Amino acid sequence: MEKVTEIKHYLQQNDIDGAFITTPDNVFYVSGFKSEPHERLLGVMIFKDAEPFVICPHMEVPDLKASGWSFESVGHKDTDDAWEILAAAAAKRNVELNTIAIEKAHLTVERLERMETLFTNSKFSRLDEQLNDMRKIKSEDELVKLRKAAELADHAIEIGCKEIAEGKSELEILMAIEFEMKRMGAEKMSFDTMVLSGPKTASPHGTPGERKIQKGDFILFDLGVVYDGYCSDITRTVAFGEPSKEQREIYETVKKAEQAAIDLVRPGVKAMDLDKAARDVITEAGFGEYFTHRLGHGLGISVHEFPSITGTNEMEMQEGMVFTIEPGIYHPEITGVRIEDDVVVTADGVEVLTKFPKELKIIEA
Amino acid sequence: MEKVTEIKHYLQQNDIDGAFITTPDNVFYVSGFKSEPHERLLGVMIFKDAEPFVICPHMEVPDLKASGWSFESVGHKDTDDAWEILAAAAAKRNVELNTIAIEKAHLTVERLERMETLFTNSKFSRLDEQLNDMRKIKSEDELVKLRKAAELADHAIEIGCKEIAEGKSELEILMAIEFEMKRMGAEKMSFDTMVLSGPKTASPHGTPGERKIQKGDFILFDLGVVYDGYCSDITRTVAFGEPSKEQREIYETVKKAEQAAIDLVRPGVKAMDLDKAARDVITEAGFGEYFTHRLGHGLGISVHEFPSITGTNEMEMQEGMVFTIEPGIYHPEITGVRIEDDVVVTADGVEVLTKFPKELKIIEA
């Protein structure tokens, strides 16, 4: 319950009476309880001067307790008004709630309006930045899980490469990967696995389907797993049969761009400079217009989390931050290529978590 | 663009100047464009007296156009301030925006605060109820897709049953089901497939794992697919080897409870009466404390949508509404059983979309 204590200290230092945390991923981060309650109410309420509680659907209370939550567990049934139960649990603590910090980037307008009717004397401030600041720096404990998630992702790419064969569909390859990942202990994939082939590689958000692998295709894998609550996210692009000169040029450009960004990673470098390092390589090679997205994103309990690695983000990297580096070129006439790694900022540089080789892999057709 | 017109009429009738729709599922419903932009801005803006537009990430503009959207497409890049681009697109239309209707159950507090700085003369009202009212009644077009999604779900249960064998793990069975679903054209599963066996059936939200099927187990399948944008959701519980008297009693009670609710479905019946019909059967059999959740939920583009079928919802059912009926008994010492169907309210009764038989299926061990 170390995170609860940390937030309680933050409340005391900033004279905020309470905090209500409602993002499932932040509830997990703070309480250790992983739950996806859909439209039902889930939250951790932490107080400056009282014991915290978790509110969750009644039927999940046993799971909450089993997860190690040692303070009060407040359940609500589908026939209850969950918000009144929340207000009653807070009122029982007999503390003034002049200010309640909430996750404004997550809490809906409807939920805030409801809270305003229940906590009529409270003002609502932001807790988002504090939670982002805590989550962006990973502990050694968290890094162990991220390393393991990355190792599984490497293995997934290996399986994908072995499955490639003339006439096999994107979906067949995808299912072989996912089956093996679940068998190896991944909780689930961290997002819908992408296996795209041939012209479909040029769509950064394509959908795998029945298209069958043909000689001359590039095949793009973008995938990740959740291991012990933490995500990986890797992209590799491989060739089936001898690539053309143009395909090779695009591949080598992306590889060089990705490495340029990785080489810059260390405490103090700005996110925007990482984006620029990769983008400059691609622009100089004449493909700038085909690199249509940001360089990367934070990675941890969520597959997309704070911070965003964009060309306008002036944030300086700090030791313990984990994010993706994933430049791409999506050329509609030649091919799409993306290469993505997960990296950690270390005291004096970078640790790359995903280790699958990046030399252009040519699978014999 | 029939839904855009319907909302425009609604704005005119209620003297609301604009509407900004931001739930991905509602954007799909209104515009035909399916996208999951994560933290990036996606929305449809509809005006009382001007042409609508969709705002989405720049790289998705081609997909938006390909989806059939015939009005303006406004793209934003990761380096842009998407909200300023939104405000500019609205300003270009030269209409007063005294009131803008938003989805308060979806829009975050942060996003509303941002809109308030950009639309300084606007008041923000709710569009949620109007969208719920539109979506809750399915057109024949939508029913065709829901029937097909349900048919695939029936088939998935059949595959699951065929896969059951002594020593096979929950995960192996699960992957066989998902592989076949993707092969048959399901876009994806509508939620994480559940295959639970033995004591794990007693947890309404368990996670499939390496547990191996044993003689005497009940096996619970809860799954669904997305077909052409529409979801199915089915649960069946089957026996591996001859069940005990107690297991049989629980199964028959759930089956009777489910049928009691189905038999009541027709226009005019209240949601709460459906819940009560099933719950009474379970309570009378002495298992009331083990039926710990609501009877069901609306089903359509979202796997959980409006309305909720609970013991306190007085809403009257109308022709064209589609929802699940899914009572369960979760007895920690005997077994868990849940049976779930997707149903449509017809002019004079009910159409059950999921058709897999509900007689207790005993698989030879």
mmCIF file with all atom_site columns, N, CA and C in Angstrom, chain A residues 112-146:
data_model
loop_
_atom_site.group_PDB
_atom_site.id
_atom_site.type_symbol
_atom_site.label_atom_id
_atom_site.label_alt_id
_atom_site.label_comp_id
_atom_site.label_asym_id
_atom_site.label_entity_id
_atom_site.label_seq_id
_atom_site.pdbx_PDB_ins_code
_atom_site.Cartn_x
_atom_site.Cartn_y
_atom_site.Cartn_z
_atom_site.occupancy
_atom_site.B_iso_or_equiv
_atom_site.pdbx_formal_charge
_atom_site.auth_seq_id
_atom_site.auth_comp_id
_atom_site.auth_asym_id
_atom_site.auth_atom_id
_atom_site.pdbx_PDB_model_num
ATOM 1   N N  . LEU A 1 112 ? -18.885 13.795 -12.564 1.00 0.00 ? 112 LEU A N  1
ATOM 2   C CA . LEU A 1 112 ? -18.553 14.966 -11.757 1.00 0.00 ? 112 LEU A CA 1
ATOM 3   C C  . LEU A 1 112 ? -19.826 15.684 -11.306 1.00 0.00 ? 112 LEU A C  1
ATOM 4   N N  . GLU A 1 113 ? -20.783 15.830 -12.231 1.00 0.00 ? 113 GLU A N  1
ATOM 5   C CA . GLU A 1 113 ? -22.043 16.494 -11.849 1.00 0.00 ? 113 GLU A CA 1
ATOM 6   C C  . GLU A 1 113 ? -22.718 15.743 -10.706 1.00 0.00 ? 113 GLU A C  1
ATOM 7   N N  . ARG A 1 114 ? -22.639 14.408 -10.731 1.00 0.00 ? 114 ARG A N  1
ATOM 8   C CA . ARG A 1 114 ? -23.220 13.609 -9.650  1.00 0.00 ? 114 ARG A CA 1
ATOM 9   C C  . ARG A 1 114 ? -22.458 13.850 -8.339  1.00 0.00 ? 114 ARG A C  1
ATOM 10  N N  . MET A 1 115 ? -21.139 13.870 -8.429  1.00 0.00 ? 115 MET A N  1
ATOM 11  C CA . MET A 1 115 ? -20.337 14.121 -7.224  1.00 0.00 ? 115 MET A CA 1
ATOM 12  C C  . MET A 1 115 ? -20.653 15.500 -6.648  1.00 0.00 ? 115 MET A C  1
ATOM 13  N N  . GLU A 1 116 ? -20.888 16.468 -7.530  1.00 0.00 ? 116 GLU A N  1
ATOM 14  C CA . GLU A 1 116 ? -21.205 17.822 -7.050  1.00 0.00 ? 116 GLU A CA 1
ATOM 15  C C  . GLU A 1 116 ? -22.505 17.865 -6.260  1.00 0.00 ? 116 GLU A C  1
ATOM 16  N N  . THR A 1 117 ? -23.443 16.961 -6.594  1.00 0.00 ? 117 THR A N  1
ATOM 17  C CA . THR A 1 117 ? -24.702 16.943 -5.828  1.00 0.00 ? 117 THR A CA 1
ATOM 18  C C  . THR A 1 117 ? -24.515 16.232 -4.494  1.00 0.00 ? 117 THR A C  1
ATOM 19  N N  . LEU A 1 118 ? -23.496 15.365 -4.395  1.00 0.00 ? 118 LEU A N  1
ATOM 20  C CA . LEU A 1 118 ? -23.297 14.585 -3.165  1.00 0.00 ? 118 LEU A CA 1
ATOM 21  C C  . LEU A 1 118 ? -22.298 15.248 -2.219  1.00 0.00 ? 118 LEU A C  1
ATOM 22  N N  . PHE A 1 119 ? -21.305 15.901 -2.785  1.00 0.00 ? 119 PHE A N  1
ATOM 23  C CA . PHE A 1 119 ? -20.285 16.580 -1.979  1.00 0.00 ? 119 PHE A CA 1
ATOM 24  C C  . PHE A 1 119 ? -20.469 18.082 -2.209  1.00 0.00 ? 119 PHE A C  1
ATOM 25  N N  . THR A 1 120 ? -21.536 18.604 -1.637  1.00 0.00 ? 120 THR A N  1
ATOM 26  C CA . THR A 1 120 ? -21.962 19.966 -2.003  1.00 0.00 ? 120 THR A CA 1
ATOM 27  C C  . THR A 1 120 ? -20.994 21.042 -1.517  1.00 0.00 ? 120 THR A C  1
ATOM 28  N N  . ASN A 1 121 ? -20.163 20.717 -0.536  1.00 0.00 ? 121 ASN A N  1
ATOM 29  C CA . ASN A 1 121 ? -19.214 21.725 -0.050  1.00 0.00 ? 121 ASN A CA 1
ATOM 30  C C  . ASN A 1 121 ? -17.824 21.582 -0.665  1.00 0.00 ? 121 ASN A C  1
ATOM 31  N N  . SER A 1 122 ? -17.690 20.678 -1.607  1.00 0.00 ? 122 SER A N  1
ATOM 32  C CA . SER A 1 122 ? -16.352 20.383 -2.129  1.00 0.00 ? 122 SER A CA 1
ATOM 33  C C  . SER A 1 122 ? -16.064 21.113 -3.430  1.00 0.00 ? 122 SER A C  1
ATOM 34  N N  . LYS A 1 123 ? -14.799 21.496 -3.552  1.00 0.00 ? 123 LYS A N  1
ATOM 35  C CA . LYS A 1 123 ? -14.265 21.934 -4.840  1.00 0.00 ? 123 LYS A CA 1
ATOM 36  C C  . LYS A 1 123 ? -13.492 20.744 -5.414  1.00 0.00 ? 123 LYS A C  1
ATOM 37  N N  . PHE A 1 124 ? -13.389 20.697 -6.748  1.00 0.00 ? 124 PHE A N  1
ATOM 38  C CA . PHE A 1 124 ? -12.726 19.562 -7.391  1.00 0.00 ? 124 PHE A CA 1
ATOM 39  C C  . PHE A 1 124 ? -11.482 20.024 -8.138  1.00 0.00 ? 124 PHE A C  1
ATOM 40  N N  . SER A 1 125 ? -10.349 19.448 -7.765  1.00 0.00 ? 125 SER A N  1
ATOM 41  C CA . SER A 1 125 ? -9.089  19.811 -8.421  1.00 0.00 ? 125 SER A CA 1
ATOM 42  C C  . SER A 1 125 ? -8.547  18.602 -9.185  1.00 0.00 ? 125 SER A C  1
ATOM 43  N N  . ARG A 1 126 ? -7.429  18.797 -9.867  1.00 0.00 ? 126 ARG A N  1
ATOM 44  C CA . ARG A 1 126 ? -6.857  17.744 -10.711 1.00 0.00 ? 126 ARG A CA 1
ATOM 45  C C  . ARG A 1 126 ? -5.857  16.885 -9.941  1.00 0.00 ? 126 ARG A C  1
ATOM 46  N N  . LEU A 1 127 ? -5.973  15.560 -10.124 1.00 0.00 ? 127 LEU A N  1
ATOM 47  C CA . LEU A 1 127 ? -4.953  14.658 -9.602  1.00 0.00 ? 127 LEU A CA 1
ATOM 48  C C  . LEU A 1 127 ? -4.112  14.078 -10.745 1.00 0.00 ? 127 LEU A C  1
ATOM 49  N N  . ASP A 1 128 ? -4.514  14.367 -11.977 1.00 0.00 ? 128 ASP A N  1
ATOM 50  C CA . ASP A 1 128 ? -3.915  13.719 -13.159 1.00 0.00 ? 128 ASP A CA 1
ATOM 51  C C  . ASP A 1 128 ? -2.396  13.844 -13.189 1.00 0.00 ? 128 ASP A C  1
ATOM 52  N N  . GLU A 1 129 ? -1.900  15.051 -12.999 1.00 0.00 ? 129 GLU A N  1
ATOM 53  C CA . GLU A 1 129 ? -0.467  15.277 -13.149 1.00 0.00 ? 129 GLU A CA 1
ATOM 54  C C  . GLU A 1 129 ? 0.313   14.501 -12.086 1.00 0.00 ? 129 GLU A C  1
ATOM 55  N N  . GLN A 1 130 ? -0.219  14.475 -10.863 1.00 0.00 ? 130 GLN A N  1
ATOM 56  C CA . GLN A 1 130 ? 0.451   13.748 -9.797  1.00 0.00 ? 130 GLN A CA 1
ATOM 57  C C  . GLN A 1 130 ? 0.537   12.257 -10.138 1.00 0.00 ? 130 GLN A C  1
ATOM 58  N N  . LEU A 1 131 ? -0.560  11.694 -10.625 1.00 0.00 ? 131 LEU A N  1
ATOM 59  C CA . LEU A 1 131 ? -0.555  10.272 -10.976 1.00 0.00 ? 131 LEU A CA 1
ATOM 60  C C  . LEU A 1 131 ? 0.379   10.007 -12.157 1.00 0.00 ? 131 LEU A C  1
ATOM 61  N N  . ASN A 1 132 ? 0.364   10.893 -13.145 1.00 0.00 ? 132 ASN A N  1
ATOM 62  C CA . ASN A 1 132 ? 1.287   10.740 -14.276 1.00 0.00 ? 132 ASN A CA 1
ATOM 63  C C  . ASN A 1 132 ? 2.738   10.784 -13.799 1.00 0.00 ? 132 ASN A C  1
ATOM 64  N N  . ASP A 1 133 ? 3.020   11.724 -12.909 1.00 0.00 ? 133 ASP A N  1
ATOM 65  C CA . ASP A 1 133 ? 4.390   11.859 -12.405 1.00 0.00 ? 133 ASP A CA 1
ATOM 66  C C  . ASP A 1 133 ? 4.829   10.609 -11.653 1.00 0.00 ? 133 ASP A C  1
ATOM 67  N N  . MET A 1 134 ? 3.909   10.018 -10.902 1.00 0.00 ? 134 MET A N  1
ATOM 68  C CA . MET A 1 134 ? 4.255   8.797  -10.185 1.00 0.00 ? 134 MET A CA 1
ATOM 69  C C  . MET A 1 134 ? 4.457   7.644  -11.167 1.00 0.00 ? 134 MET A C  1
ATOM 70  N N  . ARG A 1 135 ? 3.488   7.490  -12.073 1.00 0.00 ? 135 ARG A N  1
ATOM 71  C CA . ARG A 1 135 ? 3.523   6.316  -12.952 1.00 0.00 ? 135 ARG A CA 1
ATOM 72  C C  . ARG A 1 135 ? 4.636   6.363  -13.983 1.00 0.00 ? 135 ARG A C  1
ATOM 73  N N  . LYS A 1 136 ? 5.058   7.575  -14.362 1.00 0.00 ? 136 LYS A N  1
ATOM 74  C CA . LYS A 1 136 ? 6.031   7.648  -15.459 1.00 0.00 ? 136 LYS A CA 1
ATOM 75  C C  . LYS A 1 136 ? 7.400   7.090  -15.065 1.00 0.00 ? 136 LYS A C  1
ATOM 76  N N  . ILE A 1 137 ? 7.712   7.107  -13.764 1.00 0.00 ? 137 ILE A N  1
ATOM 77  C CA . ILE A 1 137 ? 8.986   6.547  -13.302 1.00 0.00 ? 137 ILE A CA 1
ATOM 78  C C  . ILE A 1 137 ? 8.733   5.134  -12.785 1.00 0.00 ? 137 ILE A C  1
ATOM 79  N N  . LYS A 1 138 ? 9.312   4.151  -13.451 1.00 0.00 ? 138 LYS A N  1
ATOM 80  C CA . LYS A 1 138 ? 9.072   2.768  -13.077 1.00 0.00 ? 138 LYS A CA 1
ATOM 81  C C  . LYS A 1 138 ? 10.064  2.311  -12.016 1.00 0.00 ? 138 LYS A C  1
ATOM 82  N N  . SER A 1 139 ? 9.544   1.562  -11.049 1.00 0.00 ? 139 SER A N  1
ATOM 83  C CA . SER A 1 139 ? 10.398  0.960  -10.017 1.00 0.00 ? 139 SER A CA 1
ATOM 84  C C  . SER A 1 139 ? 11.070  -0.282 -10.590 1.00 0.00 ? 139 SER A C  1
ATOM 85  N N  . GLU A 1 140 ? 12.052  -0.805 -9.895  1.00 0.00 ? 140 GLU A N  1
ATOM 86  C CA . GLU A 1 140 ? 12.731  -2.018 -10.348 1.00 0.00 ? 140 GLU A CA 1
ATOM 87  C C  . GLU A 1 140 ? 11.729  -3.178 -10.452 1.00 0.00 ? 140 GLU A C  1
ATOM 88  N N  . ASP A 1 141 ? 10.814  -3.224 -9.500  1.00 0.00 ? 141 ASP A N  1
ATOM 89  C CA . ASP A 1 141 ? 9.719   -4.196 -9.523  1.00 0.00 ? 141 ASP A CA 1
ATOM 90  C C  . ASP A 1 141 ? 8.930   -4.161 -10.824 1.00 0.00 ? 141 ASP A C  1
ATOM 91  N N  . GLU A 1 142 ? 8.632   -2.957 -11.234 1.00 0.00 ? 142 GLU A N  1
ATOM 92  C CA . GLU A 1 142 ? 7.853   -2.784 -12.477 1.00 0.00 ? 142 GLU A CA 1
ATOM 93  C C  . GLU A 1 142 ? 8.709   -3.140 -13.693 1.00 0.00 ? 142 GLU A C  1
ATOM 94  N N  . LEU A 1 143 ? 9.980   -2.793 -13.630 1.00 0.00 ? 143 LEU A N  1
ATOM 95  C CA . LEU A 1 143 ? 10.859  -3.092 -14.762 1.00 0.00 ? 143 LEU A CA 1
ATOM 96  C C  . LEU A 1 143 ? 11.004  -4.599 -14.978 1.00 0.00 ? 143 LEU A C  1
ATOM 97  N N  . VAL A 1 144 ? 11.013  -5.349 -13.880 1.00 0.00 ? 144 VAL A N  1
ATOM 98  C CA . VAL A 1 144 ? 11.098  -6.804 -13.999 1.00 0.00 ? 144 VAL A CA 1
ATOM 99  C C  . VAL A 1 144 ? 9.923   -7.323 -14.837 1.00 0.00 ? 144 VAL A C  1
ATOM 100 N N  . LYS A 1 145 ? 8.740   -6.781 -14.568 1.00 0.00 ? 145 LYS A N  1
ATOM 101 C CA . LYS A 1 145 ? 7.550   -7.230 -15.305 1.00 0.00 ? 145 LYS A CA 1
ATOM 102 C C  . LYS A 1 145 ? 7.594   -6.759 -16.755 1.00 0.00 ? 145 LYS A C  1
ATOM 103 N N  . LEU A 1 146 ? 8.067   -5.532 -16.958 1.00 0.00 ? 146 LEU A N  1
ATOM 104 C CA . LEU A 1 146 ? 8.154   -5.001 -18.324 1.00 0.00 ? 146 LEU A CA 1
ATOM 105 C C  . LEU A 1 146 ? 9.168   -5.795 -19.153 1.00 0.00 ? 146 LEU A C  1
#
